[in-house]
């Protein structure tokens, strides 16, 4: 078993570092272009592997913080990726049962995380639990309003999900590896730096009513023209 957990740790480190370095590249290149889709897909799968191996590793070192942070990071990465396939909710009111189920389960899990954090007085876990519950609730509210989304809502969700996943991954690395930083500071600094970036991107998208260029790959099949 020790060999298994050692290999799991190496895989986690490799995937984590891949995600750390690829995310800025995906942000820097032209949005919607081939490079953006390619590096975005690499980032998504890096987060999936890093989050999955973190969940396994958390059982070995008995770290509740690592487990719940991994769950949050995976959920947000999935939220960001799935949004690429929900562009049609700007005019189509039909929402897949899968999407309802994922958001519903997410709300239950993150609400439970908040309750656990309050009981144990674990602020870092509580913050991620609250953000996760808020995201899941916002998803459910958005699905209830399907057919009336703005044309760029899917893009706002995509940005929020991927950047939040990245922030969570950096926070987990900071808390578990940068021991010279006080635990609370190590947890908070990625959020303090990352949230303004998300807000900036949201304002930019809303201001320009931006839309990714149609294409295949990470964005899925070419989306039908958005109705006016």
CSV table of C-alpha atoms in Angstrom, one decimal:
chain,number,residue,atom,x,y,z
A,1,UNK,CA,0.0,0.0,0.0
A,2,UNK,CA,2.9,2.4,0.7
A,3,UNK,CA,4.0,2.0,-2.9
A,4,UNK,CA,0.5,2.8,-4.1
A,5,UNK,CA,0.3,5.9,-2.0
A,6,UNK,CA,3.8,7.0,-3.1
A,7,UNK,CA,2.8,6.6,-6.8
A,8,UNK,CA,-0.4,8.5,-6.1
A,9,UNK,CA,1.6,11.3,-4.5
A,10,UNK,CA,3.9,11.6,-7.5
A,11,UNK,CA,1.0,11.6,-9.9
A,12,UNK,CA,-0.7,14.3,-7.8
A,13,UNK,CA,2.4,16.5,-7.8
A,14,UNK,CA,2.9,16.1,-11.6
A,15,UNK,CA,-0.8,17.0,-12.3
A,16,UNK,CA,-0.8,19.8,-9.8
A,17,UNK,CA,2.3,21.5,-11.3
A,18,UNK,CA,0.9,21.0,-14.8
A,19,UNK,CA,-2.3,22.8,-13.8
A,20,UNK,CA,-0.3,25.6,-12.0
A,21,UNK,CA,1.7,26.4,-15.1
A,22,UNK,CA,-0.9,25.8,-17.8
A,23,UNK,CA,-3.7,28.0,-16.3
A,24,UNK,CA,-1.8,31.3,-16.9
A,25,UNK,CA,-1.0,30.2,-20.4
A,26,UNK,CA,-4.7,29.5,-21.1
A,27,UNK,CA,-5.5,32.9,-19.8
A,28,UNK,CA,-2.8,34.7,-21.8
A,29,UNK,CA,-3.6,33.3,-25.3
A,30,UNK,CA,-6.5,34.4,-27.5
A,31,UNK,CA,-9.8,33.3,-26.0
A,32,UNK,CA,-11.7,30.8,-28.1
A,33,UNK,CA,-8.7,30.0,-30.2
A,34,UNK,CA,-7.1,26.6,-30.8
A,35,UNK,CA,-4.4,27.3,-28.2
A,36,UNK,CA,-6.9,28.4,-25.6
A,37,UNK,CA,-9.0,25.3,-26.1
A,38,UNK,CA,-6.0,23.0,-26.0
A,39,UNK,CA,-4.4,24.4,-22.9
A,40,UNK,CA,-7.8,24.7,-21.2
A,41,UNK,CA,-8.4,21.1,-21.8
A,42,UNK,CA,-5.0,20.2,-20.4
A,43,UNK,CA,-5.8,22.3,-17.3
A,44,UNK,CA,-9.1,20.7,-16.8
A,45,UNK,CA,-7.7,17.1,-16.9
A,46,UNK,CA,-4.8,18.2,-14.7
A,47,UNK,CA,-7.3,19.4,-12.1
A,48,UNK,CA,-9.3,16.2,-12.4
A,49,UNK,CA,-6.2,14.1,-11.8
A,50,UNK,CA,-4.8,16.4,-9.1
A,51,UNK,CA,-8.2,16.5,-7.3
A,52,UNK,CA,-8.8,12.7,-7.6
A,53,UNK,CA,-5.3,11.9,-6.3
A,54,UNK,CA,-5.7,14.4,-3.5
A,55,UNK,CA,-8.9,12.7,-2.3
A,56,UNK,CA,-7.0,9.3,-2.3
A,57,UNK,CA,-4.0,10.8,-0.5
A,58,UNK,CA,-6.1,12.6,2.1
A,59,UNK,CA,-7.3,9.2,3.3
A,60,UNK,CA,-3.7,8.1,3.8
A,61,UNK,CA,-2.6,11.2,5.8
A,62,UNK,CA,-6.0,11.7,7.4
A,63,UNK,CA,-6.4,15.3,6.2
A,64,UNK,CA,-10.0,16.5,6.1
A,65,UNK,CA,-8.9,19.8,4.8
A,66,UNK,CA,-7.2,18.2,1.8
A,67,UNK,CA,-10.2,16.0,1.1
A,68,UNK,CA,-12.8,18.8,1.2
A,69,UNK,CA,-10.5,21.2,-0.8
A,70,UNK,CA,-10.1,18.5,-3.4
A,71,UNK,CA,-13.9,18.0,-3.6
A,72,UNK,CA,-14.3,21.8,-4.1
A,73,UNK,CA,-11.6,22.0,-6.7
A,74,UNK,CA,-13.1,19.1,-8.7
A,75,UNK,CA,-16.6,20.5,-8.5
A,76,UNK,CA,-15.5,23.9,-9.7
A,77,UNK,CA,-13.5,22.5,-12.5
A,78,UNK,CA,-16.5,20.4,-13.6
A,79,UNK,CA,-18.7,23.5,-13.3
A,80,UNK,CA,-16.4,25.5,-15.5
A,81,UNK,CA,-16.0,22.7,-18.1
A,82,UNK,CA,-19.7,21.8,-18.2
A,83,UNK,CA,-20.7,25.5,-18.8
A,84,UNK,CA,-19.1,25.2,-22.3
A,85,UNK,CA,-21.9,22.8,-23.3
A,86,UNK,CA,-24.8,25.0,-21.8
A,87,UNK,CA,-24.7,27.9,-24.2
A,88,UNK,CA,-28.1,27.0,-25.5
A,89,UNK,CA,-29.7,27.8,-22.1
A,90,UNK,CA,-29.8,31.4,-23.3
A,91,UNK,CA,-32.9,30.3,-25.4
A,92,UNK,CA,-33.6,26.7,-24.5
A,93,UNK,CA,-35.4,26.0,-21.2
A,94,UNK,CA,-34.6,22.3,-21.2
A,95,UNK,CA,-32.0,21.3,-18.6
A,96,UNK,CA,-30.6,17.8,-18.4
A,97,UNK,CA,-31.4,15.7,-15.4
A,98,UNK,CA,-27.6,15.2,-15.0
A,99,UNK,CA,-27.1,19.0,-14.5
A,100,UNK,CA,-29.9,19.2,-11.9
A,101,UNK,CA,-28.6,16.2,-10.1
A,102,UNK,CA,-25.0,17.4,-9.9
A,103,UNK,CA,-26.0,20.8,-8.6
A,104,UNK,CA,-28.4,19.3,-6.1
A,105,UNK,CA,-25.9,16.8,-4.7
A,106,UNK,CA,-23.3,19.6,-4.7
A,107,UNK,CA,-25.5,21.8,-2.6
A,108,UNK,CA,-26.1,19.0,-0.1
A,109,UNK,CA,-22.4,18.2,0.1
A,110,UNK,CA,-21.2,21.8,0.5
A,111,UNK,CA,-24.0,22.6,3.0
A,112,UNK,CA,-22.8,19.6,5.0
A,113,UNK,CA,-19.2,21.0,4.7
A,114,UNK,CA,-20.3,24.3,6.2
A,115,UNK,CA,-22.0,22.5,9.1
A,116,UNK,CA,-18.9,20.5,9.7
A,117,UNK,CA,-16.7,23.6,9.6
A,118,UNK,CA,-18.9,25.4,12.1
A,119,UNK,CA,-18.9,22.4,14.4
A,120,UNK,CA,-15.1,22.0,14.2
A,121,UNK,CA,-14.4,25.7,13.9
A,122,UNK,CA,-12.4,25.1,10.8
A,123,UNK,CA,-12.4,28.4,8.9
A,124,UNK,CA,-10.6,27.3,5.7
A,125,UNK,CA,-13.0,24.4,5.2
A,126,UNK,CA,-15.9,26.6,6.0
A,127,UNK,CA,-14.9,29.2,3.3
A,128,UNK,CA,-14.7,26.6,0.6
A,129,UNK,CA,-17.9,25.0,1.8
A,130,UNK,CA,-19.8,28.3,1.7
A,131,UNK,CA,-18.4,29.2,-1.8
A,132,UNK,CA,-19.3,25.7,-3.1
A,133,UNK,CA,-22.8,25.9,-1.6
A,134,UNK,CA,-23.3,29.4,-3.1
A,135,UNK,CA,-22.2,28.1,-6.5
A,136,UNK,CA,-24.5,25.1,-6.4
A,137,UNK,CA,-27.4,27.2,-5.3
A,138,UNK,CA,-26.7,29.7,-8.1
A,139,UNK,CA,-26.6,26.8,-10.6
A,140,UNK,CA,-30.0,25.6,-9.5
A,141,UNK,CA,-31.4,29.1,-9.7
A,142,UNK,CA,-29.9,29.5,-13.1
A,143,UNK,CA,-31.4,26.2,-14.3
A,144,UNK,CA,-34.8,27.3,-13.1
A,145,UNK,CA,-34.4,30.4,-15.3
A,146,UNK,CA,-33.2,28.4,-18.3
A,147,UNK,CA,-34.2,29.9,-21.6
A,148,UNK,CA,-33.7,33.4,-20.2
A,149,UNK,CA,-30.0,33.5,-19.7
A,150,UNK,CA,-27.9,36.3,-21.0
A,151,UNK,CA,-25.8,35.3,-24.1
A,152,UNK,CA,-22.6,35.4,-22.0
A,153,UNK,CA,-23.8,33.7,-18.8
A,154,UNK,CA,-22.1,30.4,-19.9
A,155,UNK,CA,-18.8,32.3,-20.3
A,156,UNK,CA,-19.1,33.9,-16.8
A,157,UNK,CA,-19.7,30.4,-15.4
A,158,UNK,CA,-16.8,29.0,-17.3
A,159,UNK,CA,-14.4,31.7,-16.0
A,160,UNK,CA,-15.7,31.4,-12.4
A,161,UNK,CA,-15.4,27.6,-12.3
A,162,UNK,CA,-12.0,27.3,-13.7
A,163,UNK,CA,-10.4,30.1,-11.8
A,164,UNK,CA,-12.1,29.0,-8.5
A,165,UNK,CA,-10.7,25.5,-9.1
A,166,UNK,CA,-7.2,27.0,-9.7
A,167,UNK,CA,-7.5,29.1,-6.5
A,168,UNK,CA,-8.5,26.1,-4.4
A,169,UNK,CA,-5.6,24.0,-5.8
A,170,UNK,CA,-3.1,26.8,-5.0
A,171,UNK,CA,-4.6,27.2,-1.5
A,172,UNK,CA,-4.2,23.5,-0.8
A,173,UNK,CA,-0.6,23.5,-2.0
A,174,UNK,CA,0.1,26.6,0.1
A,175,UNK,CA,-1.4,25.2,3.3
A,176,UNK,CA,0.2,21.8,3.0
A,177,UNK,CA,3.6,22.7,1.6
A,178,UNK,CA,4.5,26.3,2.6
A,179,UNK,CA,4.9,25.7,6.3
A,180,UNK,CA,6.8,29.0,6.8
A,181,UNK,CA,3.6,30.9,6.2
A,182,UNK,CA,0.9,31.0,9.0
A,183,UNK,CA,-1.8,28.5,8.1
A,184,UNK,CA,-4.6,31.2,7.8
A,185,UNK,CA,-2.4,33.4,5.6
A,186,UNK,CA,-1.4,30.4,3.5
A,187,UNK,CA,-5.0,29.6,2.9
A,188,UNK,CA,-6.3,33.1,2.3
A,189,UNK,CA,-3.6,34.7,0.0
A,190,UNK,CA,-4.7,32.8,-3.2
A,191,UNK,CA,-8.3,33.8,-2.6
A,192,UNK,CA,-7.3,37.5,-2.0
A,193,UNK,CA,-5.4,37.6,-5.2
A,194,UNK,CA,-7.7,35.3,-7.3
A,195,UNK,CA,-11.2,36.8,-6.5
A,196,UNK,CA,-10.3,40.3,-7.9
A,197,UNK,CA,-9.2,38.5,-11.1
A,198,UNK,CA,-12.5,36.8,-11.4
A,199,UNK,CA,-14.3,40.0,-10.8
A,200,UNK,CA,-12.2,41.8,-13.4
A,201,UNK,CA,-12.9,39.1,-16.0
A,202,UNK,CA,-16.6,39.3,-15.3
A,203,UNK,CA,-16.7,43.0,-15.7
A,204,UNK,CA,-14.7,42.7,-19.0
A,205,UNK,CA,-17.1,40.1,-20.4
A,206,UNK,CA,-20.2,42.1,-19.4
A,207,UNK,CA,-18.7,45.3,-20.8
A,208,UNK,CA,-17.8,43.8,-24.1
A,209,UNK,CA,-20.5,41.1,-24.3
A,210,UNK,CA,-17.7,38.8,-25.3
A,211,UNK,CA,-18.3,35.4,-26.8
A,212,UNK,CA,-15.8,32.7,-27.5
A,213,UNK,CA,-15.1,31.8,-31.1
A,214,UNK,CA,-17.0,28.7,-32.1
A,215,UNK,CA,-15.0,25.5,-32.6
A,216,UNK,CA,-14.6,22.0,-31.5
A,217,UNK,CA,-12.4,20.4,-28.8
A,218,UNK,CA,-12.9,21.9,-25.4
A,219,UNK,CA,-15.8,24.0,-26.5
A,220,UNK,CA,-17.6,20.9,-27.9
A,221,UNK,CA,-19.4,21.0,-31.2
A,222,UNK,CA,-19.9,24.3,-32.9
A,223,UNK,CA,-22.8,26.0,-31.1
A,224,UNK,CA,-25.8,27.2,-33.1
A,225,UNK,CA,-26.0,30.9,-33.6
A,226,UNK,CA,-27.2,32.7,-30.5
A,227,UNK,CA,-30.7,34.1,-30.9
A,228,UNK,CA,-31.1,37.8,-30.6
